[in-house]
Tab-separated table of C-alpha atoms in Angstrom:
chain	number	residue	atom	x	y	z
A	1036	MET	CA	94.157	133.352	107.852
A	1037	ILE	CA	95.116	130.623	105.392
A	1038	GLU	CA	93.570	131.175	101.963
A	1039	PRO	CA	91.300	128.381	100.706
A	1040	GLY	CA	93.665	127.620	97.840
A	1041	ASN	CA	96.478	126.888	100.303
A	1042	PHE	CA	94.445	125.043	102.911
A	1043	GLU	CA	95.884	121.889	104.515
A	1044	PRO	CA	94.145	120.027	107.359
A	1045	GLU	CA	95.704	120.380	110.805
A	1046	SER	CA	93.248	118.397	112.921
A	1047	ILE	CA	90.110	116.308	112.707
A	1048	ASP	CA	88.120	119.560	112.843
A	1049	ASP	CA	89.402	120.255	109.322
A	1050	ILE	CA	87.772	117.100	107.906
A	1051	ILE	CA	84.096	116.656	107.080
A	1052	GLY	CA	81.668	113.933	106.090
A	1053	HIS	CA	82.472	110.232	105.922
A	1054	ALA	CA	86.223	110.966	105.954
A	1055	ARG	CA	85.876	112.583	109.388
A	1056	LYS	CA	84.111	109.502	110.767
A	1057	ILE	CA	86.941	107.274	109.550
A	1058	ALA	CA	89.582	109.571	111.067
A	1059	ASP	CA	87.680	109.740	114.362
A	1060	ILE	CA	87.480	105.944	114.668
A	1061	GLN	CA	91.187	105.492	113.974
A	1062	LEU	CA	92.219	108.275	116.354
A	1063	LYS	CA	90.122	106.811	119.164
A	1064	LYS	CA	91.728	103.396	118.658
A	1065	LEU	CA	95.215	104.921	118.615
A	1066	ASN	CA	94.602	107.078	121.669
A	1067	ALA	CA	93.269	104.061	123.543
A	1068	GLY	CA	96.419	102.083	122.712
A	1069	LYS	CA	94.448	99.537	120.680
A	1070	LEU	CA	96.716	99.784	117.630
A	1071	ASN	CA	100.470	99.203	117.610
A	1072	ARG	CA	100.632	99.465	113.842
A	1073	LEU	CA	98.259	100.791	111.201
A	1074	PHE	CA	97.881	99.791	107.555
A	1075	LEU	CA	95.098	101.886	106.051
A	1076	LEU	CA	93.874	102.043	102.449
A	1077	LEU	CA	91.381	104.750	101.557
A	1078	THR	CA	89.732	104.710	98.152
A	1079	GLY	CA	87.223	107.106	96.638
A	1080	LYS	CA	86.678	109.992	94.275
A	1081	PRO	CA	89.177	112.890	94.164
A	1082	GLY	CA	88.636	115.498	96.859
A	1083	CYS	CA	86.545	113.338	99.220
A	1084	GLY	CA	89.047	113.625	102.083
A	1085	LYS	CA	91.336	110.605	101.711
A	1086	SER	CA	94.620	112.500	101.928
A	1087	SER	CA	93.260	114.724	104.705
A	1088	VAL	CA	92.582	111.664	106.862
A	1089	CYS	CA	96.104	110.347	106.256
A	1090	ARG	CA	97.772	113.631	107.113
A	1091	VAL	CA	95.755	114.234	110.258
A	1092	LEU	CA	96.528	110.703	111.464
A	1093	ALA	CA	100.215	111.270	110.661
A	1094	LYS	CA	100.249	114.502	112.692
A	1095	SER	CA	98.760	112.677	115.658
A	1096	LEU	CA	101.335	109.858	115.503
A	1097	ALA	CA	104.715	111.282	114.619
A	1098	ASP	CA	106.943	114.321	114.330
A	1099	PRO	CA	107.332	115.602	110.757
A	1100	ILE	CA	110.829	114.053	110.549
A	1101	ASN	CA	109.202	110.621	110.884
A	1102	VAL	CA	106.531	111.187	108.215
A	1103	ILE	CA	107.274	110.252	104.606
A	1104	ASP	CA	104.593	111.612	102.258
A	1105	VAL	CA	105.002	110.648	98.609
A	1106	SER	CA	103.041	110.108	95.416
A	1107	ALA	CA	103.146	106.630	93.912
A	1108	CYS	CA	104.860	107.988	90.813
A	1109	GLU	CA	107.869	108.879	93.006
A	1110	LEU	CA	108.314	105.316	94.225
A	1111	ASN	CA	110.802	102.875	92.785
A	1112	VAL	CA	112.353	99.610	93.908
A	1113	ASP	CA	115.442	101.247	95.409
A	1114	ARG	CA	113.407	103.633	97.549
A	1115	VAL	CA	111.200	100.874	98.974
A	1116	ARG	CA	114.325	98.815	99.731
A	1117	GLU	CA	115.676	101.800	101.679
A	1118	TRP	CA	112.444	101.950	103.666
A	1119	ILE	CA	112.753	98.271	104.515
A	1120	GLN	CA	116.334	98.748	105.686
A	1121	ASP	CA	115.392	101.837	107.700
A	1122	LEU	CA	112.744	99.988	109.706
A	1123	GLY	CA	115.450	98.712	112.020
A	1124	TYR	CA	116.487	102.286	112.909
A	1125	ALA	CA	113.029	103.847	113.174
A	1126	LYS	CA	112.964	103.844	117.002
A	1127	LEU	CA	116.052	106.071	117.070
A	1128	TYR	CA	113.973	108.981	115.793
A	1129	GLY	CA	110.688	108.499	117.636
A	1130	ASP	CA	107.954	106.044	118.499
A	1131	TRP	CA	106.103	105.954	115.168
A	1132	THR	CA	107.153	106.053	111.541
A	1133	VAL	CA	104.472	107.010	109.037
A	1134	TYR	CA	104.471	106.380	105.295
A	1135	ILE	CA	101.789	108.135	103.246
A	1136	ILE	CA	101.496	106.894	99.671
A	1137	ASN	CA	99.147	108.953	97.529
A	1138	GLU	CA	97.430	107.481	94.464
A	1139	CYS	CA	98.890	104.061	95.186
A	1140	ASP	CA	97.020	102.593	92.222
A	1141	GLU	CA	99.831	104.140	90.160
A	1142	ILE	CA	102.484	101.924	91.800
A	1143	ASN	CA	104.040	99.562	89.276
A	1144	ARG	CA	103.751	95.837	89.908
A	1145	GLN	CA	107.443	95.399	90.785
A	1146	VAL	CA	107.210	98.035	93.503
A	1147	GLU	CA	103.856	96.713	94.693
A	1148	ILE	CA	105.312	93.250	95.222
A	1149	LEU	CA	108.289	94.702	97.123
A	1150	MET	CA	105.864	96.694	99.258
A	1151	LEU	CA	104.580	93.343	100.524
A	1152	GLN	CA	107.966	92.835	102.175
A	1153	LEU	CA	107.673	96.221	103.857
A	1154	LEU	CA	104.258	95.262	105.192
A	1155	ASP	CA	105.607	91.949	106.491
A	1156	LYS	CA	108.588	93.541	108.228
A	1157	ALA	CA	106.724	96.524	109.694
A	1158	LYS	CA	105.961	95.094	113.121
A	1159	LYS	CA	105.317	97.803	115.660
A	1160	HIS	CA	104.643	101.553	115.588
A	1161	VAL	CA	104.632	101.755	111.805
A	1162	ALA	CA	101.740	103.305	109.882
A	1163	ILE	CA	101.378	102.827	106.135
A	1164	LEU	CA	98.558	105.029	104.877
A	1165	CYS	CA	97.580	104.731	101.228
A	1166	THR	CA	95.071	106.536	99.043
A	1167	SER	CA	93.680	105.517	95.686
A	1168	ASN	CA	91.076	106.902	93.309
A	1169	LYS	CA	90.454	103.365	92.026
A	1170	ALA	CA	89.137	100.686	94.373
A	1171	ASN	CA	90.190	97.588	92.434
A	1172	ALA	CA	93.477	98.618	90.852
A	1173	LEU	CA	95.703	96.808	93.392
A	1174	ILE	CA	96.553	93.135	93.554
A	1175	ASP	CA	94.503	91.227	96.139
A	1176	ARG	CA	97.426	90.159	98.322
A	1177	PHE	CA	98.501	93.799	98.645
A	1178	GLN	CA	95.039	95.243	99.271
A	1179	SER	CA	94.070	92.489	101.744
A	1180	ARG	CA	96.845	93.586	104.155
A	1181	PHE	CA	95.069	96.876	104.804
A	1182	GLN	CA	92.016	98.152	106.562
A	1183	HIS	CA	90.147	99.252	103.454
A	1184	HIS	CA	87.569	102.026	103.514
A	1185	GLU	CA	85.712	103.387	100.504
A	1186	VAL	CA	85.277	107.068	101.339
A	1187	THR	CA	82.041	108.624	100.163
A	1188	PRO	CA	82.103	112.347	99.258
A	1189	PRO	CA	80.631	114.835	101.715
A	1190	ALA	CA	77.181	116.231	101.063
A	1191	ALA	CA	76.779	119.704	99.590
A	1192	HIS	CA	75.373	121.099	102.857
A	1193	GLU	CA	78.466	119.825	104.748
A	1194	ILE	CA	80.800	121.521	102.288
A	1195	GLU	CA	78.769	124.744	102.441
A	1196	LYS	CA	78.923	124.814	106.241
A	1197	PHE	CA	82.651	124.054	106.248
A	1198	ILE	CA	83.451	126.859	103.790
A	1199	SER	CA	81.200	129.370	105.554
A	1200	ASN	CA	82.772	128.660	108.949
A	1201	LYS	CA	86.362	128.682	107.740
A	1202	TRP	CA	86.119	131.635	105.371
A	1203	PRO	CA	83.272	134.038	106.277
A	1204	GLU	CA	84.162	136.140	103.241
A	1205	LEU	CA	82.939	133.229	101.094
A	1206	LYS	CA	79.621	132.793	102.917
A	1207	GLU	CA	77.554	134.444	100.177
A	1208	VAL	CA	78.852	132.004	97.542
A	1209	ALA	CA	79.453	128.920	99.730
A	1210	GLY	CA	76.217	127.275	98.611
A	1211	GLY	CA	77.079	127.678	94.952
A	1212	LEU	CA	80.629	126.394	95.485
A	1213	ALA	CA	79.311	123.351	97.349
A	1214	ASN	CA	76.625	122.507	94.807
A	1215	SER	CA	78.921	122.785	91.784
A	1216	CYS	CA	81.839	120.657	93.018
A	1217	ALA	CA	80.146	117.225	93.036
A	1218	GLY	CA	81.524	116.394	96.480
A	1219	ASP	CA	85.107	117.407	95.647
A	1220	VAL	CA	86.125	119.604	98.589
A	1221	ARG	CA	89.473	120.444	97.033
A	1222	GLN	CA	87.732	121.725	93.896
A	1223	SER	CA	85.312	123.831	95.939
A	1224	LEU	CA	88.271	125.490	97.708
A	1225	ALA	CA	90.056	126.132	94.418
A	1226	ASP	CA	86.874	127.711	93.045
A	1227	GLY	CA	86.537	129.746	96.217
A	1228	GLN	CA	90.097	130.997	95.820
A	1229	THR	CA	89.353	132.015	92.227
A	1230	TRP	CA	86.288	133.929	93.394
A	1231	LEU	CA	88.300	135.796	96.052
A	1232	ASP	CA	91.067	136.604	93.580
A	1233	ASN	CA	88.581	137.929	91.032
A	1234	LYS	CA	86.875	140.021	93.721
A	1235	GLU	CA	90.205	141.486	94.847
A	1236	TYR	CA	91.133	142.529	91.317
A	1237	GLY	CA	87.645	143.742	90.449
A	1238	GLU	CA	86.908	141.163	87.791
């Protein structure tokens, strides 16, 4: 079993709360053939499920070779120019190409403006999935190209149920983990991992 500190979502069943509803809507549209490209911007507090939604959608769309998952701090003008050039070859490697950009509010303005070209040129079977902890940090003409969802954190009882079902060994402390994390699922799992480690070493 995967330890809570190393947990990564594999399917929609690994997402809870509002984030799960967003993922479910997008997956239904994709499975019904209603989307031939997807530009999605998810904003909200850390640990509310933004990155989980992006990664589950990416798994449903493309093989790992066609998924580029980066933090905004890794992006520069040259890399975005390479992405633009590569769009013409994307179909050689599969139907969909997925770009996940984490914490996109950290993109510098020069890169953000160049990203507009990527959005313009990405015609079919391209998904650009962005997350941001800050709702209004992006320029309007960039943000307006996306479906924008503000993700609300899951409730404590949802987190408690999720932890208890995934890791029965944490059931006795799941309520405390859920109530102390302020809706940050990632933090609750990190705290759960600490509790397990302390229990193992008798601390």
